[in-house]
Structures are given as C-alpha cells and as structure tokens.
C-alpha cells in the first residue's frame, strides 16, 4: 500500500515541517503571528508600487510596508533607499543625466540618482522598475507601468482597500537613514507626524514605525502614540557586528550585537515596543548559507517585554538556508522551502515576520 511519503518524498523542507511542533512558544507576547508585506508583495510585483501593495493585501497581509525617503521639497515617498538607480527608469532619462553623483550614506559611498535631488513633480515623471530582474524576471513585465507613490497616496490607497474589503489593514512604515537626511536639512520625522495626524485612517488603524536608529525612535516615542494610541515603535537591527548608524555618526562604537544582549534589550524597551532583527539574528548561517544553532534572541527579547518581528522571508532558493533549498536553481521559487523556513522561526516564538510573498506567509500560519 502506498503511503503519503511514497507519493511525496521527504525533502529537507518537508522533514522540517513534519518534525516541527505547530504550537507557539508560551513566552510569545502576541495573540497570533503577523504577516508584514515587505515592500508590498515584492516577489510578485515591483517593490513599493501600488500594484505591489494591492497584491499583498489581496494575498492576506496584515500590514504593508512603505519605506520612506524625502524628496528635495520634503515630501515623503515610498522607496527602499534614496538611490533610485535600480528601481526606476531614471538612468534612461537624458534630462536627469547630470544629477548622477556619489553620496555617502551611513558611512558607505553610493553612486546613482537620489530622491533628495528631485522635486516630487520631477520624481512623478519617472516609472518604477523591478529591482532584481535576474531573480524575478516575471516582474519585469510591469516595468514602466507604475510611478513612485507618496506616503499620503499609500495611506489613501490602504484606507480605500480596507473600506472595500471590510477589514483593517495595518501600516508598518520605516523612516530611512534619519541621520543622513537630517544632515541634508530634512526633518522626516516631523513630516511623518504631520502626515499621520492629517489622515483619519492613520489615527486609528494598526501602525508600527520602524527605524535602524535610536535617536529618532526616542524622539518619536510618545508623539506617535499621541496621534494613534495603539501605535508601536520597532527598533530594526542589522547584523551583530554592524554599528548603529546614528550612534556611529557621533563616534559611539555600539553595535547591534551589543543591543541584542539582555541588558541592551532592556535599554531598547525604554523607547520601543518591538525589535526587528534579520532572520540570521534568530538562526545564524555559515559561509555556505547553512543554518547553524539558533540564538536565544527571541526569548531574551520577550523577557525584556519586546515583540520580535524579523526580516526577510523570500521564496527563491538563493535566499533560503541551504538545508531548505531544492535543486531547481538559485533563482527558482521554492514555496515549500519558504514555508518551512517561516515555520521554523514561528516555532521559536516569533511574533511576526516580513515576507516578499504574503500568500506563502499565510500558508505558513495554517496547520
């Protein structure tokens, strides 16, 4: 008699799914894990476009993520970084050729075109492109279809989707590179506060504000909640050896690893409600990409009173731990492996996760 295992061979991914208990860790602080749409459904549509956000909402995301950077005239727009060379058609626009330059952002030199050198009206003439065309060639069919949305346009869009679908959809915006933008004369936090106060939806809908910097989170602490009482703040965390950008700018050598200690986590709790480590902060990988022994970061954060929302779960083999990859090639989609990865973190007590493919995130939450 054939068994299910005869029909469906036990791959590395299914082995982990079969072995892992589905119960959540007792120390978890959230009633159920949350699915955060990383730059929208960016595995399926070009990132930070209304199409990407729409697909994420249709696929069941609890929150959508607009990363926020300012224009020259101080308007917050949705881009993952100020450098738009890889996500728009700016390089093919001769009228903007002279604006290509090199800037240092958080200690790293970047060459390209930057939002702070364009007015909103100029940016609106550009069209979005897929950032990873070799890995996600299916997304390139949408190149040129969409513009760069402003934060206010994203809010209005999510509010409309919420009204049409009859469910509340959260926003988890990230205020990018605060120290860098302040040095250029911008005040993105003040603009952010004005925008969320001006929109009815962001005064009551779930809202979680992210930053890799401590200074702006401390400044926003209490002020965001005065506008939206249920809002949370999340301190994003880079790799353990990386220095915290705003602290590094003042000569402080504190690393993210220093703040992942029990004492560091207690310090964070004074101005944030959650931490956002990378997935390798939960389970490190070796040089080949293979999972190593898990850390205690989730349990340590819970003991400090912090939620843990990690980034980023992606469905292609190249982004998965080596144990979960299949033989279809680095750029191939591997839904089974992606679901197994998410479930491994959930079984450690993770409270929420960023994913480029929210539909797979929802499947991972099902028994």
mmCIF file of C-alpha atoms in Angstrom:
data_model
loop_
_atom_site.group_PDB
_atom_site.id
_atom_site.type_symbol
_atom_site.label_atom_id
_atom_site.label_comp_id
_atom_site.label_asym_id
_atom_site.label_seq_id
_atom_site.Cartn_x
_atom_site.Cartn_y
_atom_site.Cartn_z
ATOM 1 C CA UNK A 1 0.000 0.000 0.000
ATOM 2 C CA UNK A 2 1.385 3.398 -0.960
ATOM 3 C CA UNK A 3 1.901 5.891 1.838
ATOM 4 C CA UNK A 4 1.875 9.679 1.604
ATOM 5 C CA UNK A 5 5.678 9.601 1.920
ATOM 6 C CA UNK A 6 5.916 7.318 -1.118
ATOM 7 C CA UNK A 7 3.967 9.847 -3.155
ATOM 8 C CA UNK A 8 5.596 12.940 -1.696
ATOM 9 C CA UNK A 9 9.273 12.185 -0.884
ATOM 10 C CA UNK A 10 10.580 13.632 2.375
ATOM 11 C CA UNK A 11 12.700 16.583 1.239
ATOM 12 C CA UNK A 12 14.692 18.726 3.683
ATOM 13 C CA UNK A 13 11.826 21.205 3.767
ATOM 14 C CA UNK A 14 9.096 18.627 4.419
ATOM 15 C CA UNK A 15 11.250 16.961 7.042
ATOM 16 C CA UNK A 16 11.447 20.206 8.984
ATOM 17 C CA UNK A 17 7.707 20.757 8.552
ATOM 18 C CA UNK A 18 6.972 17.239 9.767
ATOM 19 C CA UNK A 19 9.283 17.429 12.765
ATOM 20 C CA UNK A 20 8.472 20.935 13.958
ATOM 21 C CA UNK A 21 5.683 21.323 16.540
ATOM 22 C CA UNK A 22 2.944 23.731 15.458
ATOM 23 C CA UNK A 23 2.320 25.153 18.949
ATOM 24 C CA UNK A 24 3.697 28.617 19.530
ATOM 25 C CA UNK A 25 6.202 29.306 22.292
ATOM 26 C CA UNK A 26 4.485 30.066 25.588
ATOM 27 C CA UNK A 27 6.578 33.209 26.056
ATOM 28 C CA UNK A 28 5.201 34.890 22.916
ATOM 29 C CA UNK A 29 3.594 38.272 23.601
ATOM 30 C CA UNK A 30 1.299 38.444 20.554
ATOM 31 C CA UNK A 31 -2.007 36.544 20.179
ATOM 32 C CA UNK A 32 -1.029 35.343 16.714
ATOM 33 C CA UNK A 33 1.897 35.973 14.385
ATOM 34 C CA UNK A 34 1.552 38.887 11.971
ATOM 35 C CA UNK A 35 2.344 38.863 8.257
ATOM 36 C CA UNK A 36 4.151 42.023 7.118
ATOM 37 C CA UNK A 37 4.281 42.607 3.359
ATOM 38 C CA UNK A 38 7.906 43.553 2.704
ATOM 39 C CA UNK A 39 7.781 46.483 0.256
ATOM 40 C CA UNK A 40 4.402 45.005 -0.705
ATOM 41 C CA UNK A 41 4.271 41.627 -2.434
ATOM 42 C CA UNK A 42 7.701 42.363 -3.878
ATOM 43 C CA UNK A 43 8.313 38.779 -5.041
ATOM 44 C CA UNK A 44 5.379 39.190 -7.417
ATOM 45 C CA UNK A 45 5.270 42.882 -8.377
ATOM 46 C CA UNK A 46 7.911 45.663 -8.476
ATOM 47 C CA UNK A 47 8.515 46.848 -4.928
ATOM 48 C CA UNK A 48 6.904 49.938 -3.451
ATOM 49 C CA UNK A 49 4.300 50.325 -6.164
ATOM 50 C CA UNK A 50 0.563 50.443 -5.557
ATOM 51 C CA UNK A 51 0.398 47.183 -7.524
ATOM 52 C CA UNK A 52 2.770 45.546 -5.034
ATOM 53 C CA UNK A 53 0.734 46.791 -2.076
ATOM 54 C CA UNK A 54 -2.535 45.723 -3.761
ATOM 55 C CA UNK A 55 -1.235 42.205 -4.373
ATOM 56 C CA UNK A 56 -0.038 41.965 -0.765
ATOM 57 C CA UNK A 57 -3.436 42.989 0.568
ATOM 58 C CA UNK A 58 -5.233 40.582 -1.770
ATOM 59 C CA UNK A 59 -2.921 37.806 -0.559
ATOM 60 C CA UNK A 60 -3.785 38.398 3.092
ATOM 61 C CA UNK A 61 -1.023 40.595 4.536
ATOM 62 C CA UNK A 62 -1.839 42.050 7.951
ATOM 63 C CA UNK A 63 0.383 45.105 7.342
ATOM 64 C CA UNK A 64 2.008 46.630 4.284
ATOM 65 C CA UNK A 65 5.408 48.304 4.489
ATOM 66 C CA UNK A 66 6.193 51.666 2.870
ATOM 67 C CA UNK A 67 9.849 52.627 3.315
ATOM 68 C CA UNK A 68 10.014 56.426 3.432
ATOM 69 C CA UNK A 69 12.584 58.835 1.988
ATOM 70 C CA UNK A 70 12.201 62.584 1.302
ATOM 71 C CA UNK A 71 12.225 64.455 -1.988
ATOM 72 C CA UNK A 72 14.137 67.723 -2.444
ATOM 73 C CA UNK A 73 10.956 69.578 -1.479
ATOM 74 C CA UNK A 74 10.479 67.458 1.644
ATOM 75 C CA UNK A 75 7.693 65.094 0.565
ATOM 76 C CA UNK A 76 7.944 61.533 1.861
ATOM 77 C CA UNK A 77 7.824 58.935 -0.918
ATOM 78 C CA UNK A 78 7.914 55.142 -0.865
ATOM 79 C CA UNK A 79 11.364 53.865 -1.865
ATOM 80 C CA UNK A 80 13.625 51.463 -0.018
ATOM 81 C CA UNK A 81 16.554 53.850 -0.389
ATOM 82 C CA UNK A 82 17.149 57.361 -1.583
ATOM 83 C CA UNK A 83 19.200 55.996 -4.501
ATOM 84 C CA UNK A 84 16.633 55.256 -7.218
ATOM 85 C CA UNK A 85 19.053 53.961 -9.864
ATOM 86 C CA UNK A 86 17.865 50.366 -9.527
ATOM 87 C CA UNK A 87 14.131 50.836 -9.018
ATOM 88 C CA UNK A 88 13.196 53.464 -11.632
ATOM 89 C CA UNK A 89 13.970 54.326 -15.256
ATOM 90 C CA UNK A 90 16.000 57.393 -14.227
ATOM 91 C CA UNK A 91 19.188 56.074 -15.895
ATOM 92 C CA UNK A 92 17.461 56.170 -19.279
ATOM 93 C CA UNK A 93 16.270 59.754 -18.874
ATOM 94 C CA UNK A 94 18.746 62.146 -20.536
ATOM 95 C CA UNK A 95 17.235 65.196 -18.857
ATOM 96 C CA UNK A 96 18.427 63.866 -15.491
ATOM 97 C CA UNK A 97 21.839 62.513 -16.545
ATOM 98 C CA UNK A 98 23.728 65.376 -14.876
ATOM 99 C CA UNK A 99 22.224 64.545 -11.491
ATOM 100 C CA UNK A 100 24.077 61.260 -11.186
ATOM 101 C CA UNK A 101 26.533 61.585 -8.327
ATOM 102 C CA UNK A 102 28.124 59.845 -5.346
ATOM 103 C CA UNK A 103 26.831 60.292 -1.798
ATOM 104 C CA UNK A 104 27.951 58.746 1.475
ATOM 105 C CA UNK A 105 25.028 57.302 3.425
ATOM 106 C CA UNK A 106 25.648 55.729 6.830
ATOM 107 C CA UNK A 107 29.352 55.525 6.042
ATOM 108 C CA UNK A 108 29.005 53.812 2.647
ATOM 109 C CA UNK A 109 29.570 55.565 -0.688
ATOM 110 C CA UNK A 110 26.783 55.122 -3.255
ATOM 111 C CA UNK A 111 26.653 56.318 -6.835
ATOM 112 C CA UNK A 112 23.370 56.959 -8.598
ATOM 113 C CA UNK A 113 20.414 59.302 -8.548
ATOM 114 C CA UNK A 114 18.923 60.334 -5.215
ATOM 115 C CA UNK A 115 15.409 61.403 -4.250
ATOM 116 C CA UNK A 116 16.771 64.421 -2.402
ATOM 117 C CA UNK A 117 17.972 65.836 -5.741
ATOM 118 C CA UNK A 118 14.470 65.704 -7.267
ATOM 119 C CA UNK A 119 11.257 67.560 -6.562
ATOM 120 C CA UNK A 120 8.125 65.471 -6.213
ATOM 121 C CA UNK A 121 6.914 66.728 -9.588
ATOM 122 C CA UNK A 122 10.142 65.508 -11.201
ATOM 123 C CA UNK A 123 10.003 62.119 -9.476
ATOM 124 C CA UNK A 124 6.446 61.668 -10.700
ATOM 125 C CA UNK A 125 7.733 61.671 -14.291
ATOM 126 C CA UNK A 126 9.783 58.511 -13.565
ATOM 127 C CA UNK A 127 8.467 54.956 -13.796
ATOM 128 C CA UNK A 128 9.159 52.062 -11.466
ATOM 129 C CA UNK A 129 11.263 49.046 -12.472
ATOM 130 C CA UNK A 130 11.956 45.641 -10.937
ATOM 131 C CA UNK A 131 14.996 45.790 -8.607
ATOM 132 C CA UNK A 132 16.023 42.126 -9.089
ATOM 133 C CA UNK A 133 15.397 41.423 -12.781
ATOM 134 C CA UNK A 134 17.673 38.359 -12.929
ATOM 135 C CA UNK A 135 15.987 36.702 -9.948
ATOM 136 C CA UNK A 136 12.448 37.919 -10.665
ATOM 137 C CA UNK A 137 12.200 38.244 -14.452
ATOM 138 C CA UNK A 138 8.412 37.784 -14.276
ATOM 139 C CA UNK A 139 8.212 41.170 -12.535
ATOM 140 C CA UNK A 140 9.920 42.966 -15.420
ATOM 141 C CA UNK A 141 6.706 42.743 -17.462
ATOM 142 C CA UNK A 142 5.435 45.506 -15.167
ATOM 143 C CA UNK A 143 8.410 47.818 -15.776
ATOM 144 C CA UNK A 144 7.151 51.269 -16.685
ATOM 145 C CA UNK A 145 3.589 50.654 -15.501
ATOM 146 C CA UNK A 146 3.712 52.471 -12.175
ATOM 147 C CA UNK A 147 5.002 55.669 -10.619
ATOM 148 C CA UNK A 148 6.576 56.387 -7.227
ATOM 149 C CA UNK A 149 3.788 56.808 -4.667
ATOM 150 C CA UNK A 150 3.914 59.348 -1.871
ATOM 151 C CA UNK A 151 3.307 58.277 1.710
ATOM 152 C CA UNK A 152 -0.032 60.081 1.610
ATOM 153 C CA UNK A 153 -1.040 58.218 -1.533
ATOM 154 C CA UNK A 154 -0.146 54.932 0.155
ATOM 155 C CA UNK A 155 -2.291 55.800 3.174
ATOM 156 C CA UNK A 156 -5.262 56.719 0.989
ATOM 157 C CA UNK A 157 -4.812 53.541 -1.048
ATOM 158 C CA UNK A 158 -4.715 51.302 2.046
ATOM 159 C CA UNK A 159 -7.718 53.103 3.528
ATOM 160 C CA UNK A 160 -9.648 52.501 0.294
ATOM 161 C CA UNK A 161 -8.668 48.821 0.234
ATOM 162 C CA UNK A 162 -9.709 48.499 3.870
ATOM 163 C CA UNK A 163 -13.115 50.016 3.142
ATOM 164 C CA UNK A 164 -13.623 47.836 0.056
ATOM 165 C CA UNK A 165 -12.577 44.597 1.761
ATOM 166 C CA UNK A 166 -14.167 45.194 5.151
ATOM 167 C CA UNK A 167 -11.006 44.534 7.135
ATOM 168 C CA UNK A 168 -8.485 46.816 8.762
ATOM 169 C CA UNK A 169 -5.041 46.726 7.142
ATOM 170 C CA UNK A 170 -2.038 47.913 9.119
ATOM 171 C CA UNK A 171 0.843 50.110 8.024
ATOM 172 C CA UNK A 172 4.433 49.452 9.094
ATOM 173 C CA UNK A 173 6.433 52.373 7.646
ATOM 174 C CA UNK A 174 10.190 52.669 8.004
ATOM 175 C CA UNK A 175 11.806 56.092 8.324
ATOM 176 C CA UNK A 176 15.036 55.551 6.424
ATOM 177 C CA UNK A 177 18.540 56.926 7.094
ATOM 178 C CA UNK A 178 17.405 59.619 9.516
ATOM 179 C CA UNK A 179 20.880 60.926 10.398
ATOM 180 C CA UNK A 180 21.795 61.250 6.715
ATOM 181 C CA UNK A 181 18.636 63.154 5.831
ATOM 182 C CA UNK A 182 18.952 65.486 8.815
ATOM 183 C CA UNK A 183 22.478 66.348 7.634
ATOM 184 C CA UNK A 184 20.924 67.407 4.321
ATOM 185 C CA UNK A 185 18.472 69.685 6.116
ATOM 186 C CA UNK A 186 15.418 67.417 6.118
ATOM 187 C CA UNK A 187 13.270 66.502 9.114
ATOM 188 C CA UNK A 188 11.491 63.309 8.025
ATOM 189 C CA UNK A 189 10.115 62.561 11.484
ATOM 190 C CA UNK A 190 8.288 65.893 11.695
ATOM 191 C CA UNK A 191 6.871 65.378 8.214
ATOM 192 C CA UNK A 192 5.826 61.861 9.171
ATOM 193 C CA UNK A 193 3.988 63.070 12.262
ATOM 194 C CA UNK A 194 2.143 65.747 10.273
ATOM 195 C CA UNK A 195 1.068 63.210 7.658
ATOM 196 C CA UNK A 196 -0.290 60.577 10.038
ATOM 197 C CA UNK A 197 -2.110 63.271 12.051
ATOM 198 C CA UNK A 198 -3.752 64.598 8.883
ATOM 199 C CA UNK A 199 -5.273 61.263 7.837
ATOM 200 C CA UNK A 200 -8.187 59.692 9.661
ATOM 201 C CA UNK A 201 -7.022 56.187 8.770
ATOM 202 C CA UNK A 202 -3.589 56.510 10.395
ATOM 203 C CA UNK A 203 -5.159 57.881 13.550
ATOM 204 C CA UNK A 204 -6.850 54.553 14.319
ATOM 205 C CA UNK A 205 -5.513 51.757 12.096
ATOM 206 C CA UNK A 206 -2.692 49.452 13.268
ATOM 207 C CA UNK A 207 0.566 51.368 12.889
ATOM 208 C CA UNK A 208 4.141 50.308 13.658
ATOM 209 C CA UNK A 209 7.001 52.719 12.959
ATOM 210 C CA UNK A 210 10.447 51.276 12.176
ATOM 211 C CA UNK A 211 13.971 52.631 12.248
ATOM 212 C CA UNK A 212 17.530 51.284 12.403
ATOM 213 C CA UNK A 213 18.393 54.348 14.503
ATOM 214 C CA UNK A 214 17.823 55.057 18.180
ATOM 215 C CA UNK A 215 17.718 58.862 18.157
ATOM 216 C CA UNK A 216 14.603 59.237 16.052
ATOM 217 C CA UNK A 217 12.767 56.443 17.857
ATOM 218 C CA UNK A 218 13.428 58.179 21.164
ATOM 219 C CA UNK A 219 12.143 61.425 19.649
ATOM 220 C CA UNK A 220 9.029 59.718 18.246
ATOM 221 C CA UNK A 221 8.294 57.776 21.432
ATOM 222 C CA UNK A 222 5.030 59.097 22.849
ATOM 223 C CA UNK A 223 4.455 61.532 19.977
ATOM 224 C CA UNK A 224 3.252 58.834 17.573
ATOM 225 C CA UNK A 225 1.041 57.327 20.283
ATOM 226 C CA UNK A 226 -0.474 60.758 20.967
ATOM 227 C CA UNK A 227 -1.827 60.630 17.400
ATOM 228 C CA UNK A 228 -2.607 56.907 17.282
ATOM 229 C CA UNK A 229 -2.836 55.372 20.777
ATOM 230 C CA UNK A 230 -2.354 51.787 19.553
ATOM 231 C CA UNK A 231 0.777 52.589 17.522
ATOM 232 C CA UNK A 232 4.038 50.780 18.225
ATOM 233 C CA UNK A 233 7.697 51.598 17.578
ATOM 234 C CA UNK A 234 10.170 48.997 16.355
ATOM 235 C CA UNK A 235 13.959 49.148 16.512
ATOM 236 C CA UNK A 236 15.359 47.427 13.447
ATOM 237 C CA UNK A 237 18.602 45.544 13.946
ATOM 238 C CA UNK A 238 21.369 44.914 11.438
ATOM 239 C CA UNK A 239 23.947 42.164 11.748
ATOM 240 C CA UNK A 240 25.618 41.781 15.144
ATOM 241 C CA UNK A 241 28.949 43.260 14.061
ATOM 242 C CA UNK A 242 27.415 46.359 12.428
ATOM 243 C CA UNK A 243 27.436 49.682 14.234
ATOM 244 C CA UNK A 244 24.178 51.531 14.907
ATOM 245 C CA UNK A 245 24.145 54.340 12.291
ATOM 246 C CA UNK A 246 23.133 57.327 14.418
ATOM 247 C CA UNK A 247 25.453 56.300 17.253
ATOM 248 C CA UNK A 248 28.334 55.698 14.844
ATOM 249 C CA UNK A 249 27.872 59.199 13.420
ATOM 250 C CA UNK A 250 28.624 60.612 16.885
ATOM 251 C CA UNK A 251 31.668 58.386 17.423
ATOM 252 C CA UNK A 252 29.882 55.764 19.523
ATOM 253 C CA UNK A 253 31.050 52.240 18.654
ATOM 254 C CA UNK A 254 27.921 50.435 19.871
ATOM 255 C CA UNK A 255 26.993 47.529 17.607
ATOM 256 C CA UNK A 256 23.630 45.890 17.061
ATOM 257 C CA UNK A 257 25.100 42.852 18.790
ATOM 258 C CA UNK A 258 25.647 44.947 21.914
ATOM 259 C CA UNK A 259 21.937 45.762 21.903
ATOM 260 C CA UNK A 260 20.940 42.108 21.418
ATOM 261 C CA UNK A 261 22.152 41.273 24.922
ATOM 262 C CA UNK A 262 19.631 41.111 27.790
ATOM 263 C CA UNK A 263 20.879 44.478 29.080
ATOM 264 C CA UNK A 264 20.768 46.032 25.617
ATOM 265 C CA UNK A 265 17.229 44.758 25.060
ATOM 266 C CA UNK A 266 16.099 46.303 28.344
ATOM 267 C CA UNK A 267 17.521 49.626 27.143
ATOM 268 C CA UNK A 268 15.578 49.352 23.893
ATOM 269 C CA UNK A 269 12.339 48.701 25.780
ATOM 270 C CA UNK A 270 12.509 52.262 27.140
ATOM 271 C CA UNK A 271 11.692 53.675 23.691
ATOM 272 C CA UNK A 272 10.427 50.779 21.544
ATOM 273 C CA UNK A 273 7.820 48.046 21.691
ATOM 274 C CA UNK A 274 9.447 45.603 19.292
ATOM 275 C CA UNK A 275 12.744 44.673 17.718
ATOM 276 C CA UNK A 276 13.223 43.784 14.058
ATOM 277 C CA UNK A 277 16.284 41.555 13.668
ATOM 278 C CA UNK A 278 17.295 39.834 10.453
ATOM 279 C CA UNK A 279 16.442 36.157 10.247
ATOM 280 C CA UNK A 280 20.142 35.399 10.700
ATOM 281 C CA UNK A 281 19.856 37.080 14.086
ATOM 282 C CA UNK A 282 17.489 34.255 15.031
ATOM 283 C CA UNK A 283 19.391 31.401 13.371
ATOM 284 C CA UNK A 284 22.876 32.268 12.062
ATOM 285 C CA UNK A 285 24.174 30.801 8.795
ATOM 286 C CA UNK A 286 27.641 29.624 7.912
ATOM 287 C CA UNK A 287 29.621 30.670 4.839
ATOM 288 C CA UNK A 288 27.686 28.181 2.674
ATOM 289 C CA UNK A 289 24.351 29.576 3.823
ATOM 290 C CA UNK A 290 23.524 26.615 6.060
ATOM 291 C CA UNK A 291 21.641 27.102 9.318
ATOM 292 C CA UNK A 292 23.694 26.887 12.500
ATOM 293 C CA UNK A 293 22.491 26.712 16.103
ATOM 294 C CA UNK A 294 19.611 29.084 16.977
ATOM 295 C CA UNK A 295 20.213 32.063 19.232
ATOM 296 C CA UNK A 296 18.194 32.983 22.322
ATOM 297 C CA UNK A 297 17.264 36.411 20.931
ATOM 298 C CA UNK A 298 13.507 35.810 20.776
ATOM 299 C CA UNK A 299 13.318 34.524 24.352
ATOM 300 C CA UNK A 300 15.617 37.280 25.610
ATOM 301 C CA UNK A 301 13.515 39.945 23.892
ATOM 302 C CA UNK A 302 10.294 38.537 25.309
ATOM 303 C CA UNK A 303 11.789 38.622 28.795
ATOM 304 C CA UNK A 304 12.547 42.317 28.216
ATOM 305 C CA UNK A 305 8.916 42.925 27.199
ATOM 306 C CA UNK A 306 9.637 43.304 23.468
ATOM 307 C CA UNK A 307 7.890 41.747 20.491
ATOM 308 C CA UNK A 308 10.088 40.255 17.760
ATOM 309 C CA UNK A 309 9.303 40.933 14.078
ATOM 310 C CA UNK A 310 12.058 39.569 11.841
ATOM 311 C CA UNK A 311 13.061 40.171 8.210
ATOM 312 C CA UNK A 312 13.002 38.966 5.404
ATOM 313 C CA UNK A 313 11.434 35.683 4.232
ATOM 314 C CA UNK A 314 11.818 35.325 0.469
ATOM 315 C CA UNK A 315 10.631 32.445 -1.731
ATOM 316 C CA UNK A 316 13.640 31.962 -4.024
ATOM 317 C CA UNK A 317 16.292 29.329 -3.320
ATOM 318 C CA UNK A 318 19.153 31.831 -3.153
ATOM 319 C CA UNK A 319 17.594 33.460 -0.058
ATOM 320 C CA UNK A 320 16.758 30.263 1.832
ATOM 321 C CA UNK A 321 19.000 28.428 4.301
ATOM 322 C CA UNK A 322 20.941 25.744 2.482
ATOM 323 C CA UNK A 323 19.046 22.921 4.216
ATOM 324 C CA UNK A 324 15.786 24.059 2.592
ATOM 325 C CA UNK A 325 16.921 24.727 -0.976
ATOM 326 C CA UNK A 326 15.904 22.380 -3.769
ATOM 327 C CA UNK A 327 17.733 21.529 -6.978
ATOM 328 C CA UNK A 328 15.818 23.884 -9.275
ATOM 329 C CA UNK A 329 18.468 26.623 -9.301
ATOM 330 C CA UNK A 330 19.294 29.686 -7.236
ATOM 331 C CA UNK A 331 16.607 31.900 -8.780
ATOM 332 C CA UNK A 332 13.827 29.320 -8.732
ATOM 333 C CA UNK A 333 10.820 29.807 -6.480
ATOM 334 C CA UNK A 334 10.681 27.244 -3.686
ATOM 335 C CA UNK A 335 7.373 27.684 -1.821
ATOM 336 C CA UNK A 336 7.823 24.532 0.262
ATOM 337 C CA UNK A 337 11.228 25.700 1.490
ATOM 338 C CA UNK A 338 9.955 29.212 2.194
ATOM 339 C CA UNK A 339 7.056 27.892 4.281
ATOM 340 C CA UNK A 340 9.400 25.581 6.199
ATOM 341 C CA UNK A 341 11.718 28.494 6.986
ATOM 342 C CA UNK A 342 8.889 30.646 8.315
ATOM 343 C CA UNK A 343 7.510 27.826 10.430
ATOM 344 C CA UNK A 344 10.902 27.194 11.996
ATOM 345 C CA UNK A 345 11.003 30.796 13.244
ATOM 346 C CA UNK A 346 7.386 30.652 14.394
ATOM 347 C CA UNK A 347 8.155 27.562 16.442
ATOM 348 C CA UNK A 348 10.821 29.613 18.226
ATOM 349 C CA UNK A 349 8.096 32.072 19.293
ATOM 350 C CA UNK A 350 8.396 34.745 16.586
ATOM 351 C CA UNK A 351 5.608 37.340 16.795
ATOM 352 C CA UNK A 352 5.625 38.467 13.165
ATOM 353 C CA UNK A 353 7.681 38.325 10.002
ATOM 354 C CA UNK A 354 8.379 40.322 6.869
ATOM 355 C CA UNK A 355 7.929 38.414 3.643
ATOM 356 C CA UNK A 356 8.171 39.248 -0.050
ATOM 357 C CA UNK A 357 5.303 36.802 -0.669
ATOM 358 C CA UNK A 358 2.455 37.264 1.842
ATOM 359 C CA UNK A 359 0.403 34.409 0.348
ATOM 360 C CA UNK A 360 3.148 31.994 1.409
ATOM 361 C CA UNK A 361 3.235 33.709 4.805
ATOM 362 C CA UNK A 362 -0.454 32.997 5.258
ATOM 363 C CA UNK A 363 0.050 29.358 4.232
ATOM 364 C CA UNK A 364 2.829 29.033 6.810
ATOM 365 C CA UNK A 365 0.391 30.047 9.542
ATOM 366 C CA UNK A 366 -2.067 27.281 8.671
ATOM 367 C CA UNK A 367 -1.853 23.870 10.307
#
